[in-house]
XYZ file of C-alpha atoms in Angstrom:
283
model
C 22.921 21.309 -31.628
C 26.127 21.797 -29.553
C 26.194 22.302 -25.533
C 28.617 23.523 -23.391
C 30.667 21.351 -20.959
C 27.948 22.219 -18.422
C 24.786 21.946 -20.210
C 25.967 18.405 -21.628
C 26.572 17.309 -17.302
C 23.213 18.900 -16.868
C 21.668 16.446 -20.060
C 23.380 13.739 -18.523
C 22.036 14.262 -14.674
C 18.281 14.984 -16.700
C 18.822 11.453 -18.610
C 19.451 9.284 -15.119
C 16.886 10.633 -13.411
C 14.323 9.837 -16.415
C 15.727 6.574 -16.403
C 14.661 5.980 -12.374
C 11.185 7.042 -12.964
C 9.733 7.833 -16.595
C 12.073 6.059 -18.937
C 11.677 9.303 -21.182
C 12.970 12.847 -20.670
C 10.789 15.434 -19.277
C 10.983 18.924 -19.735
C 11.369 18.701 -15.302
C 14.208 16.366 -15.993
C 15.936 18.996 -17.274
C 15.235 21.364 -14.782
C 16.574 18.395 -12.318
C 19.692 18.215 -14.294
C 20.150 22.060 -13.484
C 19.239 21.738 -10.062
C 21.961 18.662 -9.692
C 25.172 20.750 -11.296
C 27.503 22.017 -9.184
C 29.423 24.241 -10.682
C 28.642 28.014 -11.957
C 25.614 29.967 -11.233
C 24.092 25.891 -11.180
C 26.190 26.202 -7.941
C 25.305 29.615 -6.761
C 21.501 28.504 -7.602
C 22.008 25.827 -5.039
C 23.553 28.421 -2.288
C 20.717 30.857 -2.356
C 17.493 28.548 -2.860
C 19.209 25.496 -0.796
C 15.409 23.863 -0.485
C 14.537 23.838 -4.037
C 15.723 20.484 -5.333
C 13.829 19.089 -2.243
C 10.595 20.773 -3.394
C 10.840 19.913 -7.133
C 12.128 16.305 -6.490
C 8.630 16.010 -3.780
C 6.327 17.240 -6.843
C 7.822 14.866 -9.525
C 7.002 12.062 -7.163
C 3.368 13.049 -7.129
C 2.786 13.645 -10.761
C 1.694 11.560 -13.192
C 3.229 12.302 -16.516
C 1.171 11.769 -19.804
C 3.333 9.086 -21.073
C 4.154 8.492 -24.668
C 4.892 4.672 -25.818
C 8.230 5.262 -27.056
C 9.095 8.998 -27.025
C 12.004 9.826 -29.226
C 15.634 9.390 -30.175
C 17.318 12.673 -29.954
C 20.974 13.169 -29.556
C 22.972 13.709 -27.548
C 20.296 11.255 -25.176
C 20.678 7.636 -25.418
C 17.163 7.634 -23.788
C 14.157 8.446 -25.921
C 12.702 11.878 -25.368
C 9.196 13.234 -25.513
C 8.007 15.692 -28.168
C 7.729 18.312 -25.747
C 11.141 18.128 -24.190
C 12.389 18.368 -27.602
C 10.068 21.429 -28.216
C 12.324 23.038 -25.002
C 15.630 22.370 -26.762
C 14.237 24.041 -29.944
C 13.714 26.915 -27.795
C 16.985 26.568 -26.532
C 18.509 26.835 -29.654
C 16.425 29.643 -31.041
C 17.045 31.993 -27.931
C 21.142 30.920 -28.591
C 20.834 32.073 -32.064
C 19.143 35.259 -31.403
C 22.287 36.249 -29.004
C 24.565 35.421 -32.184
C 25.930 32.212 -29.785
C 27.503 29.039 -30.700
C 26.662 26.618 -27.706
C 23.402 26.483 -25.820
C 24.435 26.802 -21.853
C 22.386 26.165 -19.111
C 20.806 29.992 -19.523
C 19.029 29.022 -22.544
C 18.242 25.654 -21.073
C 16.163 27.160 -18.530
C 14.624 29.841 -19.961
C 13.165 27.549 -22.473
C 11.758 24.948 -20.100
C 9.743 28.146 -18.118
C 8.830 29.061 -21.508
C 7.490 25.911 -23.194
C 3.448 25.428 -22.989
C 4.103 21.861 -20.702
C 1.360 21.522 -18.027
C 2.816 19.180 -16.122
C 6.148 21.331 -15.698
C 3.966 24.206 -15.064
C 2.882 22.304 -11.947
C 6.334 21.800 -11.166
C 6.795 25.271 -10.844
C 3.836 26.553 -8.887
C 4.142 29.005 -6.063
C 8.137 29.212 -6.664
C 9.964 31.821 -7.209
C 10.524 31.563 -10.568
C 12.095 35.234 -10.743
C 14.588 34.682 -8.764
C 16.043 31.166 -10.113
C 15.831 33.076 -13.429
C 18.268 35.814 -12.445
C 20.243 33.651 -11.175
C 21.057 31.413 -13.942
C 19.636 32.637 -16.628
C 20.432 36.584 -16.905
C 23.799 37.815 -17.939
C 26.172 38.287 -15.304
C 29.269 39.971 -14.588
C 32.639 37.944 -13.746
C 35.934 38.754 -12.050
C 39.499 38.186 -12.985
C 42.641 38.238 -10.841
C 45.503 39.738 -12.132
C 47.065 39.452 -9.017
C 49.485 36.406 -10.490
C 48.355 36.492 -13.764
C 50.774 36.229 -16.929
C 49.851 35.933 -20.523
C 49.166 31.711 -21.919
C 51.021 30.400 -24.692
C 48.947 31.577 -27.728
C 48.523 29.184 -30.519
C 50.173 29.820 -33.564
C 47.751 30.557 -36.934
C 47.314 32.404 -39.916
C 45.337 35.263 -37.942
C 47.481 38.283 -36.509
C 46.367 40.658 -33.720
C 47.119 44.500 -33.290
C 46.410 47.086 -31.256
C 43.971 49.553 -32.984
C 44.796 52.797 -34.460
C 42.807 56.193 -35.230
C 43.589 55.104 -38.680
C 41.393 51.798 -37.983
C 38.469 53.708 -36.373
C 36.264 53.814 -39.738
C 36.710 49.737 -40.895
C 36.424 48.980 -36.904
C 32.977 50.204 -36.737
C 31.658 49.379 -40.115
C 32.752 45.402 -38.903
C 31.208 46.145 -35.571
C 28.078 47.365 -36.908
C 27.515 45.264 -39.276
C 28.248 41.472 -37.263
C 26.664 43.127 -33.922
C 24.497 45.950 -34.699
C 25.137 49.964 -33.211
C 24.994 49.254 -29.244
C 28.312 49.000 -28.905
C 29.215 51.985 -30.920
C 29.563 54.524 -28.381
C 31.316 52.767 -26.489
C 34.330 52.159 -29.284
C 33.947 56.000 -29.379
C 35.243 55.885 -25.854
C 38.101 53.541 -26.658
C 39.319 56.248 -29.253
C 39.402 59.566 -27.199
C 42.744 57.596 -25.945
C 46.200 58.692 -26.877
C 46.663 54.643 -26.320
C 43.798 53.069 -27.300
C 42.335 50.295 -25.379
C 41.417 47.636 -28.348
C 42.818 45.224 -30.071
C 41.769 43.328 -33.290
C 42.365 40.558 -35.198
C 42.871 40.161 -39.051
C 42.697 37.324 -41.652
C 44.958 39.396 -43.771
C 43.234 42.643 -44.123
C 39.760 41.534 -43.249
C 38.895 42.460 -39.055
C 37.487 39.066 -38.117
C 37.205 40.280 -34.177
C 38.063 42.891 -31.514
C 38.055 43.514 -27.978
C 38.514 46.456 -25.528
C 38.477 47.621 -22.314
C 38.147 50.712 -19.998
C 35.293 51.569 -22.748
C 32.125 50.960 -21.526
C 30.941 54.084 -19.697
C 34.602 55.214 -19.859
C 34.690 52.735 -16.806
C 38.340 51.693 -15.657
C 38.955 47.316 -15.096
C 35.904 46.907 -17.124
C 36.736 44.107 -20.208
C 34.555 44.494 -23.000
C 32.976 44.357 -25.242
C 34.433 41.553 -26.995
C 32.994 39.734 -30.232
C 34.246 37.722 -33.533
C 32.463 36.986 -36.753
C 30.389 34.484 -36.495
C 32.140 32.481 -39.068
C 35.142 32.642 -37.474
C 33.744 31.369 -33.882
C 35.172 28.518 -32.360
C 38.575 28.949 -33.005
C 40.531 31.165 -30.735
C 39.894 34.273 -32.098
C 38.354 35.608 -28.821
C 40.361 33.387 -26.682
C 43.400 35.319 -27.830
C 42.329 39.125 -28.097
C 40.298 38.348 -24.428
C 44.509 37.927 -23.006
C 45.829 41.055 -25.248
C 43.661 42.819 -23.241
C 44.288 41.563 -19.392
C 48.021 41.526 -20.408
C 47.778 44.913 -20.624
C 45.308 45.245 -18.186
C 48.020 43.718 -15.249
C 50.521 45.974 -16.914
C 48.333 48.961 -16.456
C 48.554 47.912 -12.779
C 44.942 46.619 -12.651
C 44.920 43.967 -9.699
C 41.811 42.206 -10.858
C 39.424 42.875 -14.392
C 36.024 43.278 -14.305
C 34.082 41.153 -17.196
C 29.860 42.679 -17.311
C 27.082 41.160 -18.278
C 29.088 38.300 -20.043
C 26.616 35.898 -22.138
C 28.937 32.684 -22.261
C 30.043 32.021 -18.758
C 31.745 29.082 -19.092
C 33.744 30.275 -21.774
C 35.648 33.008 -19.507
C 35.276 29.991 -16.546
C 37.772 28.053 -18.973
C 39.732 30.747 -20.785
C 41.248 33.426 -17.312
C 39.429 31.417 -14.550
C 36.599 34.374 -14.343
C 34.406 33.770 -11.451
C 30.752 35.327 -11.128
C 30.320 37.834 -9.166
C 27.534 36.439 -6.755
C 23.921 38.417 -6.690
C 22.507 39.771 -3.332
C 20.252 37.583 -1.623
């Protein structure tokens, strides 16, 4: 399995606290290790439900966990786990392949652990409002770039070359697009190409479209970035990275003074790449 940045802090955080109490990982460890992070919607988490990791850290004093001998090894933990908290990071993993993802994040963290069948985190949870904490850091959500002072990064050098797309392109672009992503992004692309200058960019290993992205397509929508996606066998290696700043390049020379990013899945990803910041939820 592979985490993100965050999610590995959050392991980390769920392994010390273990360590005080249980000497094995909980599924509630986890959700302890979420609770502790401060950065992200971790951090916004914190901001609207400020008495949660009171309540939870009151309730895992009072339980008493069904303890296995041993528990575990599972990596990345040094600390054994139990079968069950290893039953949450299969779930994890499954819900982070269904999205077409590389790296679980602290989304599919959490959803698992409210999924998994685990009385004792069941307990945990009782009488809060487990809605809300799920919106918050486990739904998509949309992000903000300044453009304000932005200018385009150094782009590393590699066998892959970027365009902008051309009517010419419009018949390979969506027969990649349907195929890696399925059709709900067609209609969208079908936006992008009612443009003398069309908003999308791809990228080609040689003649082959291993990714595109876009913007001012979605609902015809002006700032909006997206969609965005690259093969899945070509993930991981600056593919996105690079067509994300074609497109805010162009965006800031448009005249755009900040780009909107919706519903993005991997948070920490535009975090990293532009410095994208969530757009908080209402309380």
């Amino acid at each position: 399995m592979k985490f993100t940045e965050r999610c590995l802090r959050i392991l980390n955080y769920a392994e010390s606290e273990a360590i005080k109490k249980t000497k094995v990982i909980y599924p509630v460890h986890l959700l302890m290790g979420i609770l502790l992070e401060r950065t992200g919607v971790c951090a916004e988490l914190n901001i609207n439900y400020p008495s949660l990791i009171k309540i939870v850290n009151e309730r895992v004093k009072e339980m008493q966990f069904v303890r296995e001998d041993k528990g575990i090894s599972y990596e990345p933990f040094t600390t054994n786990i139990s079968p069950i908290t290893k039953h949450v990071l299969d779930i994890a993993s499954d819900r982070m392949k269904r999205f077409n993802q590389v790296y679980i994040n602290e989304g599919h963290l959490l959803d698992a652990i409210f999924r998994v069948n685990d009385q004792s985190t069941k307990k945990i949870l009782e009488g809060l409002d487990v809605s809300r904490i799920f919106e918050i850091v486990a739904y998509p959500r949309d992000m903000i770039v300044s453009l304000k002072e932005y200018s385009l990064p150094k782009i590393p050098s590699t066998n892959i070359t970027y365009k902008r797309v051309e009517q010419s392109d419009a018949a390979l672009l969506k027969t990649f697009i349907e195929k890696e992503f399925g059709n709900g992004w067609l209609d969208s692309i079908e936006n992008g190409f009612l443009n003398v200058k069309i908003p999308i960019f791809m990228a080609l290993d040689e003649e082959h479209i291993v990714g595109f992205a876009c913007f001012d397509v979605v609902r015809r929508k002006k700032g909006l970035f997206g969609p965005m996606g690259t093969s899945f066998s070509n993930r991981v290696k600056g593919i996105g990275y690079t067509l994300l700043h074609f497109c805010l390049r162009e965006m800031k020379e448009i005249g755009y003074e900040y780009a909107v990013i919706g519903e993005a899945g991997p948070l920490e990803f535009y975090e990293k790449a532009c410095n994208a910041v969530v757009i908080p939820r209402g309380s």
